[in-house]
mmCIF file of C-alpha atoms in Angstrom:
data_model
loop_
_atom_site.group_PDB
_atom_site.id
_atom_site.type_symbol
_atom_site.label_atom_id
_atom_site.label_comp_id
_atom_site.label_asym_id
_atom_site.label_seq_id
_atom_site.Cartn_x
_atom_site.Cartn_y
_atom_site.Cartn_z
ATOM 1 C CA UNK L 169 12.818 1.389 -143.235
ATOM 2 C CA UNK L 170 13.492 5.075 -143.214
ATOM 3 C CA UNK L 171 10.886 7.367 -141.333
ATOM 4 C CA UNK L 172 8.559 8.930 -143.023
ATOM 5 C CA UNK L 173 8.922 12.763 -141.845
ATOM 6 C CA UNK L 174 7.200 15.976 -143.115
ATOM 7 C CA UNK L 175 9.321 17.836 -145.192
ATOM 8 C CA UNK L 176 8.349 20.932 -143.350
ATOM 9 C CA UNK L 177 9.550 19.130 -140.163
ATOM 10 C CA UNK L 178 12.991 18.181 -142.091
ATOM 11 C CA UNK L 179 14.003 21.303 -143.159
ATOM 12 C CA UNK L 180 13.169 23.158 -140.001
ATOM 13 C CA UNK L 181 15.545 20.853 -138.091
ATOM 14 C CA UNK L 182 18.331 20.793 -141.369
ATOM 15 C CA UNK L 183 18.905 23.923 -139.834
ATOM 16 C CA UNK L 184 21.002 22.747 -136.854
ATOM 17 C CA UNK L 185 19.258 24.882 -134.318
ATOM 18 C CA UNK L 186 19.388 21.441 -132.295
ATOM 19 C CA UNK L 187 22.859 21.990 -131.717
ATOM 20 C CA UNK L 188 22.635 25.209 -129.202
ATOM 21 C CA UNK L 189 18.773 25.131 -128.201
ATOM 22 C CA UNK L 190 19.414 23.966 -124.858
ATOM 23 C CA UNK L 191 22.654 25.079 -124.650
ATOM 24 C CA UNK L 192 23.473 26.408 -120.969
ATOM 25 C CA UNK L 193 25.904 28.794 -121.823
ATOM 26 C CA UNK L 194 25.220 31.748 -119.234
ATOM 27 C CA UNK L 195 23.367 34.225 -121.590
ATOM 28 C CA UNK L 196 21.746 31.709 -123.532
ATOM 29 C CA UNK L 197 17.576 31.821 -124.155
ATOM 30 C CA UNK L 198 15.980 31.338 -120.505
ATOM 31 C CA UNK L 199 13.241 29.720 -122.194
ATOM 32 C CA UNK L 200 15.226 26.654 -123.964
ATOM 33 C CA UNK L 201 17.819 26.210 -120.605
ATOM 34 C CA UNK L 202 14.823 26.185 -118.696
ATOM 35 C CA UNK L 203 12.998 23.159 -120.420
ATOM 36 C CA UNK L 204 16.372 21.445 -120.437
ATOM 37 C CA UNK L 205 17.444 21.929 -116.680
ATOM 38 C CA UNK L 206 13.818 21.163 -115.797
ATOM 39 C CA UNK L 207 13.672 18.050 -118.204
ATOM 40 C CA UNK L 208 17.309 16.424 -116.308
ATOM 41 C CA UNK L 209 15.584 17.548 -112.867
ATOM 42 C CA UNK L 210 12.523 15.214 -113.397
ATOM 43 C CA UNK L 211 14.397 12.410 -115.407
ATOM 44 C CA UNK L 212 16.978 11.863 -112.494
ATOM 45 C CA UNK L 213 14.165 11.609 -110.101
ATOM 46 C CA UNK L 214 12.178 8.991 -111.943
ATOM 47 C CA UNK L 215 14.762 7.102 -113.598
ATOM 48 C CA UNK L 216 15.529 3.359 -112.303
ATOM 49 C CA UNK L 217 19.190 4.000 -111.136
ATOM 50 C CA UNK L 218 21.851 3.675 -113.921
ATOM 51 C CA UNK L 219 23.651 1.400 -115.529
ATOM 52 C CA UNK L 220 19.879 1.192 -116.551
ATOM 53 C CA UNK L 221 19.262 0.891 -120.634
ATOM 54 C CA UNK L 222 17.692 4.225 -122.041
ATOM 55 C CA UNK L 223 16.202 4.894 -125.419
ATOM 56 C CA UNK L 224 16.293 8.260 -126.499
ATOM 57 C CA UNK L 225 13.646 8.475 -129.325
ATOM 58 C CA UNK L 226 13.999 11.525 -130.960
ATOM 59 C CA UNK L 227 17.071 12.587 -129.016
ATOM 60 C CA UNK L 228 17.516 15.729 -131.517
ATOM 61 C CA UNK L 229 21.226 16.534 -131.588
ATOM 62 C CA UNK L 230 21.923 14.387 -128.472
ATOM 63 C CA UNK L 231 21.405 17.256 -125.623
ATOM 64 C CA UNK L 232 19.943 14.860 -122.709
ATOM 65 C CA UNK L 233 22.031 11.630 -123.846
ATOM 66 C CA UNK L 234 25.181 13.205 -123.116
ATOM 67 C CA UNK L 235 24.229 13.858 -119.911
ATOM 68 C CA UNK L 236 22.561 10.494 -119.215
ATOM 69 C CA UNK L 237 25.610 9.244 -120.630
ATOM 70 C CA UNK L 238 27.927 11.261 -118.126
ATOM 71 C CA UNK L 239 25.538 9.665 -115.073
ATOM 72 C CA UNK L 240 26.301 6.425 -115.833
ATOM 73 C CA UNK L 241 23.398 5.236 -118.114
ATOM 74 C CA UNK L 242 23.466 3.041 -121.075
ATOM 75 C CA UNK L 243 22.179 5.227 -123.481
ATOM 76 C CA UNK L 244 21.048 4.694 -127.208
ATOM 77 C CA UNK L 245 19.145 7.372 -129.822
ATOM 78 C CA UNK L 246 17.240 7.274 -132.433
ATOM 79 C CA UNK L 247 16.247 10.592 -134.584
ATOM 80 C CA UNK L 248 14.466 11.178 -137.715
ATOM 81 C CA UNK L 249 16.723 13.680 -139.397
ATOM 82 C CA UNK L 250 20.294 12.408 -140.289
ATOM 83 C CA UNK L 251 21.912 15.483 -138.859
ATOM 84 C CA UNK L 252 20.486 14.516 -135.621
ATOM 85 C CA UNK L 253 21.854 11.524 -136.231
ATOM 86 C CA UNK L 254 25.518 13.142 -136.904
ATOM 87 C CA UNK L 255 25.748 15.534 -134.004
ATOM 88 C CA UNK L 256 24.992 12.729 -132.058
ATOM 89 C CA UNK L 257 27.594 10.544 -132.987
ATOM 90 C CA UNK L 258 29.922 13.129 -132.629
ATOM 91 C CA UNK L 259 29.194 13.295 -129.472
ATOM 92 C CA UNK L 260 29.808 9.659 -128.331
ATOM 93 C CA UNK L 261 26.336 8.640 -128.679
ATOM 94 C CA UNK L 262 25.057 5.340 -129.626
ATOM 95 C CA UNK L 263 22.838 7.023 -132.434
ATOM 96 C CA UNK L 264 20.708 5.835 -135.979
ATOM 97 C CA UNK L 265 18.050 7.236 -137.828
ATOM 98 C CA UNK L 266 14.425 5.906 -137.583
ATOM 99 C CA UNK L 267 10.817 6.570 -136.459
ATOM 100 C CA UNK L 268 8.866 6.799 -133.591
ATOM 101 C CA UNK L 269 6.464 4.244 -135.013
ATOM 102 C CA UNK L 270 8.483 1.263 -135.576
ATOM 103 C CA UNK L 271 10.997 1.676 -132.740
ATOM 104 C CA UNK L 272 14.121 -1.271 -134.314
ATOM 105 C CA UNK L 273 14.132 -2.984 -131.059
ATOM 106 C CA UNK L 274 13.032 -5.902 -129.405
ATOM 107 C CA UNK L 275 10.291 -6.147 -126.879
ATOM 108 C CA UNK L 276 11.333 -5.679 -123.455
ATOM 109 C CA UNK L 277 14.647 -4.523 -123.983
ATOM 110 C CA UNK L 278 15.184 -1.066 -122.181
ATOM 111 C CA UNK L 279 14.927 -0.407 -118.719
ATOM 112 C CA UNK L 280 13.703 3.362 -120.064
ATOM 113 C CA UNK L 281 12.372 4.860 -123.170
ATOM 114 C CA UNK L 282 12.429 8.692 -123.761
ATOM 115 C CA UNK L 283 10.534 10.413 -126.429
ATOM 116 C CA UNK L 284 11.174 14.048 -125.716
ATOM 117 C CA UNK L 285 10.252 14.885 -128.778
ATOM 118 C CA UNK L 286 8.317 12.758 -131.498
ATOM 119 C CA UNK L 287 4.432 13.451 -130.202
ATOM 120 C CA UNK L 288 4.471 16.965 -131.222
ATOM 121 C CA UNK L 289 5.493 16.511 -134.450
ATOM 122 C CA UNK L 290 2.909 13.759 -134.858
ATOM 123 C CA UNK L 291 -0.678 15.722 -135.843
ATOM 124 C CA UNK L 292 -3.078 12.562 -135.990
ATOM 125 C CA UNK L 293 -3.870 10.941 -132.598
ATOM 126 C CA UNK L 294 -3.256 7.588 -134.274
ATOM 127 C CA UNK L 295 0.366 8.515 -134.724
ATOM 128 C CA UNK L 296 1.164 9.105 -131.159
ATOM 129 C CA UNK L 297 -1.238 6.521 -129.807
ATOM 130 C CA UNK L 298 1.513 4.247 -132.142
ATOM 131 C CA UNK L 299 4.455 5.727 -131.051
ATOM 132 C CA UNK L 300 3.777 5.377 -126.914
ATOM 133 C CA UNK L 301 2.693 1.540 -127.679
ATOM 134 C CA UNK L 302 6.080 0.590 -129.800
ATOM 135 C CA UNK L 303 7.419 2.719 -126.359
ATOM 136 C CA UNK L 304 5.693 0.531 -124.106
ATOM 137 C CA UNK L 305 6.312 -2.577 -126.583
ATOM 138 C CA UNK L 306 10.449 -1.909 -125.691
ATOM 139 C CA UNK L 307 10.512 -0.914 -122.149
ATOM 140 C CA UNK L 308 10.843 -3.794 -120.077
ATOM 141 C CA UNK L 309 7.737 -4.627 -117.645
ATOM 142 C CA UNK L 310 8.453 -2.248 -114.427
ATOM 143 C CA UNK L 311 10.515 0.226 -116.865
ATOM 144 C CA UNK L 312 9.425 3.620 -117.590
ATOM 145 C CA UNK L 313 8.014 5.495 -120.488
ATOM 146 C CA UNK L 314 8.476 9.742 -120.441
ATOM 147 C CA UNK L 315 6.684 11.456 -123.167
ATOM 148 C CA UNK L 316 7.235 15.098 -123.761
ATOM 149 C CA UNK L 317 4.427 17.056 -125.077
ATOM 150 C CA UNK L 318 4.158 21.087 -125.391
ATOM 151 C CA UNK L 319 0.884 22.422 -123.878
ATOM 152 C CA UNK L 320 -2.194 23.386 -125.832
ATOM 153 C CA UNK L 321 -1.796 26.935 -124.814
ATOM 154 C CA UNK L 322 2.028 27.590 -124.827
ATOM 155 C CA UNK L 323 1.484 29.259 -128.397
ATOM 156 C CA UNK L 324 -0.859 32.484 -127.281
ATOM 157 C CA UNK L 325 1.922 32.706 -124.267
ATOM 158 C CA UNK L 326 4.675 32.877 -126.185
ATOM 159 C CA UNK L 327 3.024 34.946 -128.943
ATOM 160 C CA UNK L 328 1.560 37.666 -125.604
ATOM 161 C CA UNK L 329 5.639 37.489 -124.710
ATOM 162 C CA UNK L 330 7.573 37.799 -127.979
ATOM 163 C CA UNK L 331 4.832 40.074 -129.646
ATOM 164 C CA UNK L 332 4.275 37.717 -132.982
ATOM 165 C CA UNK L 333 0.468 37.667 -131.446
ATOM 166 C CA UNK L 334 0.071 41.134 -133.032
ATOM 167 C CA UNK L 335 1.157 40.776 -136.422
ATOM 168 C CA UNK L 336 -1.821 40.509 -139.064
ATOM 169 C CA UNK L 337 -3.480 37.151 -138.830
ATOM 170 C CA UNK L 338 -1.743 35.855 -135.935
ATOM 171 C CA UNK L 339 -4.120 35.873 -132.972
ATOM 172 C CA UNK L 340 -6.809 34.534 -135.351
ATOM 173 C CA UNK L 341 -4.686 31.555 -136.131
ATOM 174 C CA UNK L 342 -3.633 31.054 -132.842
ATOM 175 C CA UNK L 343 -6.893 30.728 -131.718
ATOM 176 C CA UNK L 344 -7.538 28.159 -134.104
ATOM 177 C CA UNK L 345 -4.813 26.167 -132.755
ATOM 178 C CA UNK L 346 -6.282 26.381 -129.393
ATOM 179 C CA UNK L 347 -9.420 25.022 -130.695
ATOM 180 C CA UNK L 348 -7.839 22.027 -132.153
ATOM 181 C CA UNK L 349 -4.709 21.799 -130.678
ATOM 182 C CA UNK L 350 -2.905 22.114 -134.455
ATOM 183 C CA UNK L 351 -0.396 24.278 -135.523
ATOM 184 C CA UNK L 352 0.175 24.694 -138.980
ATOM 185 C CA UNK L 353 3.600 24.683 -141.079
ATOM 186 C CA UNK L 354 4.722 27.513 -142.854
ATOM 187 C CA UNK L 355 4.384 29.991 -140.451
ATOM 188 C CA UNK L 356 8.456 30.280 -139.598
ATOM 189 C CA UNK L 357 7.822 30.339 -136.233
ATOM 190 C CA UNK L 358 7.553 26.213 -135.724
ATOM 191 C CA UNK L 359 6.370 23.120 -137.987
ATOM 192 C CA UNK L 360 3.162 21.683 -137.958
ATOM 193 C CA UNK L 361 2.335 20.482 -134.860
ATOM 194 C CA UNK L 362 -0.044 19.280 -132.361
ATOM 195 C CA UNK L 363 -0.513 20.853 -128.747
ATOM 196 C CA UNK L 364 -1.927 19.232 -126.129
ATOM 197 C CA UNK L 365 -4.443 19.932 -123.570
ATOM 198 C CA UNK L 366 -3.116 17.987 -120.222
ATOM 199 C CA UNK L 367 -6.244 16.570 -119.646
ATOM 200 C CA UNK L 368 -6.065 14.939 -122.947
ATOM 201 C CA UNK L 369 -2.375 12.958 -122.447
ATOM 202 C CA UNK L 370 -3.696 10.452 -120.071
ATOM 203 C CA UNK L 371 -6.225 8.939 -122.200
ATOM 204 C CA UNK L 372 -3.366 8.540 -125.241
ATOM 205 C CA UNK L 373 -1.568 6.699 -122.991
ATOM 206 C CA UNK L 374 -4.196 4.266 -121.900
ATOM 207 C CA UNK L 375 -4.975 3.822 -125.551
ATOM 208 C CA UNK L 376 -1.388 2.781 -125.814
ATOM 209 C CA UNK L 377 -1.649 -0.340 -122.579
ATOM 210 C CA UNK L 378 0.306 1.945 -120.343
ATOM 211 C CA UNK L 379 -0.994 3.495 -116.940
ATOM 212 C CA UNK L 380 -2.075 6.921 -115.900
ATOM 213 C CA UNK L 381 0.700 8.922 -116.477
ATOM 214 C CA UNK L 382 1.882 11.792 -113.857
ATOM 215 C CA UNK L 383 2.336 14.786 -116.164
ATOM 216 C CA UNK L 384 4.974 17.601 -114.623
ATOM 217 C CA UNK L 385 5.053 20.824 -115.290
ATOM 218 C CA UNK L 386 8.594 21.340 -116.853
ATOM 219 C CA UNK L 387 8.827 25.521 -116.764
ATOM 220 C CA UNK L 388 5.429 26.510 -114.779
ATOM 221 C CA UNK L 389 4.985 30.654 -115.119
ATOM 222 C CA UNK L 390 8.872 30.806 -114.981
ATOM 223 C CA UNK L 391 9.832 30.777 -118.606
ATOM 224 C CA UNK L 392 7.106 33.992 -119.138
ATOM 225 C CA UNK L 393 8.486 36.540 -117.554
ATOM 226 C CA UNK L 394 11.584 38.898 -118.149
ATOM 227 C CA UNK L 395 14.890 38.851 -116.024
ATOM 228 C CA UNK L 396 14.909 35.143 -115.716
ATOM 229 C CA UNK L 397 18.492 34.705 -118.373
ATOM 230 C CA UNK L 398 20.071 36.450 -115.132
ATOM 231 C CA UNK L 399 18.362 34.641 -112.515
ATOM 232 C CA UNK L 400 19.529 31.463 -114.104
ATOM 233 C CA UNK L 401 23.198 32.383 -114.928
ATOM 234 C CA UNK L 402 24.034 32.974 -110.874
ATOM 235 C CA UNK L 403 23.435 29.021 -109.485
ATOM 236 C CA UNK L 404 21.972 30.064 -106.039
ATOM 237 C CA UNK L 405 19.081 31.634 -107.946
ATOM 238 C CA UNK L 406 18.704 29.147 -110.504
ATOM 239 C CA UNK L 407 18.209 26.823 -107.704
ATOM 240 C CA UNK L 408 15.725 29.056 -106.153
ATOM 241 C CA UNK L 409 13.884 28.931 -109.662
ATOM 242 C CA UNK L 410 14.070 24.381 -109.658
ATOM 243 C CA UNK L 411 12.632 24.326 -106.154
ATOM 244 C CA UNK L 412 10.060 26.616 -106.329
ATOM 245 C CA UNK L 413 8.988 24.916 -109.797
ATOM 246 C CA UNK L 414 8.907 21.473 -107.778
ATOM 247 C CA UNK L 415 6.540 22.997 -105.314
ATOM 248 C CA UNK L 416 4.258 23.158 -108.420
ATOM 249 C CA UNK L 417 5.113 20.638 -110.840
ATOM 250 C CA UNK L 418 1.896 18.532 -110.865
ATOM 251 C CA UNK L 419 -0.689 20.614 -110.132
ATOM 252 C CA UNK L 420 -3.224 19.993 -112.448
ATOM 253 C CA UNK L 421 -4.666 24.004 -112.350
ATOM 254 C CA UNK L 422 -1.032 25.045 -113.382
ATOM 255 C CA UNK L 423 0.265 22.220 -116.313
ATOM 256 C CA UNK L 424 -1.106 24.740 -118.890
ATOM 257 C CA UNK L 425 1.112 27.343 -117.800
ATOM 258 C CA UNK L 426 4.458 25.512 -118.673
ATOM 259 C CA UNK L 427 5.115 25.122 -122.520
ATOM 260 C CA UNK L 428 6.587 21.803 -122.035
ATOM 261 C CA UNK L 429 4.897 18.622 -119.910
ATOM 262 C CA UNK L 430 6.593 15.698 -119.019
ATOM 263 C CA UNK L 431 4.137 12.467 -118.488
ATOM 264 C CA UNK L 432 6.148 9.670 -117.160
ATOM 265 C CA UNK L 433 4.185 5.801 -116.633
ATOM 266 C CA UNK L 434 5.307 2.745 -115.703
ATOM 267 C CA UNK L 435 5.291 -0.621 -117.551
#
């Protein structure tokens, strides 16, 4: 069955902007090669060691499997946009299209499941309450699940940063999405989406018969301020930047800070 995926979603990734975003090219958006470097620290800390099975659900244009790949894992993706899907391939990647929801699997049969990216792009609780149980359904009992979500309040940061908070009827939307945690489509900026509170992602994943997650902080205040392209590009700094972000990773006063939260549990 194919997945059933906003077309506002679609066409926003038929772009290809998948293919760079978390590029590390020196230069590149600190932002993006933040999340990434951040996203590989965590995941190689709480991985089971590899050969260990990974599912990458909604592994995008294949960014973190090549890399799981290249350590040794067993990795296999699954995207919702057939470009995805290509790049992937292209890459080496064990990759076909589908949906969060009704993961093609059998139960039990990863050691790891990955959705970086399908609960934002799922609005209605339901939805994402469906996608960490066919997660938990797959992973083997003692495996992991590792949700990505981006944080109820990363949209008034970036907007304070990048200066789209001031153009007509911006704040006033964004503090709508605040309020509800949804983003609506349309705006050129991102899809519709849903944001979450961290306080919020532990009771989704109970609903779903996994554990209380630990939720990380992927970029903390670090992807906010100016300077930090250069601070990456030299590695002594940018390894300055990962430790000091691990000091802070899970505490709960700070997850709203970060735009992007990983919440790992076990099976």
């Amino acid at each position: 069955m194919e997945p059933v995926l906003d077309p506002d979603v679609l066409a926003f990734y038929e772009r290809g902007g998948e293919e760079t975003r978390l590029s590390q090219e020196p230069g590149g958006p600190a932002d993006s090669r933040l999340e990434f470097l951040r996203t590989r620290d965590v995941l190689r800390r709480v991985l089971p060691a590899p050969p260990a099975r990974v599912f990458d659900v909604g592994g995008a244009a294949g960014a973190h499997a090549v890399w799981l790949a290249a350590d040794g894992y067993e990795v296999e993706l699954l995207d919702p946009v057939p470009l995805h899907v290509r790049q992937a391939r292209a890459k080496g990647i064990a990759a076909r299209q589908g949906d969060a929801r009704r993961l093609p699997r059998r139960d039990a049969s990863f050691d790891a499941v990955l959705m970086l990216g399908p609960l934002y792009h799922l609005p209605e609780r339901a939805d994402r309450v469906l996608a960490l149980a066919e997660a938990r359904r797959v992973a083997r009992p003692g495996g992991l699940v590792a949700a990505a979500t981006i944080s109820r309040w990363a949209p008034l940061h970036d907007g304070l940063v990048r200066g789209f908070l001031f153009a007509p009827g911006r704040l006033d939307a964004t503090l709508e999405t605040l309020r509800t945690g949804h983003q609506d489509g349309g705006t050129g900026l991102f899809t519709e989406a849903y944001f979450h509170d961290p306080a919020d992602i532990a009771g989704e994943f109970a609903e779903a018969g996994l554990g209380a997650p630990v939720t990380y902080g992927l970029e903390g205040a670090a992807w906010l301020p100016g300077g930090m392209r250069d601070r990456l590009d030299d590695p002594e700094q940018r390894e300055a930047v990962l430790t000091a972000l691990r000091v802070v990773e899970t505490e709960p006063s700070l997850l709203g800070a970060s735009a992007h939260l990983l919440s790992v549990a076990t099976v």
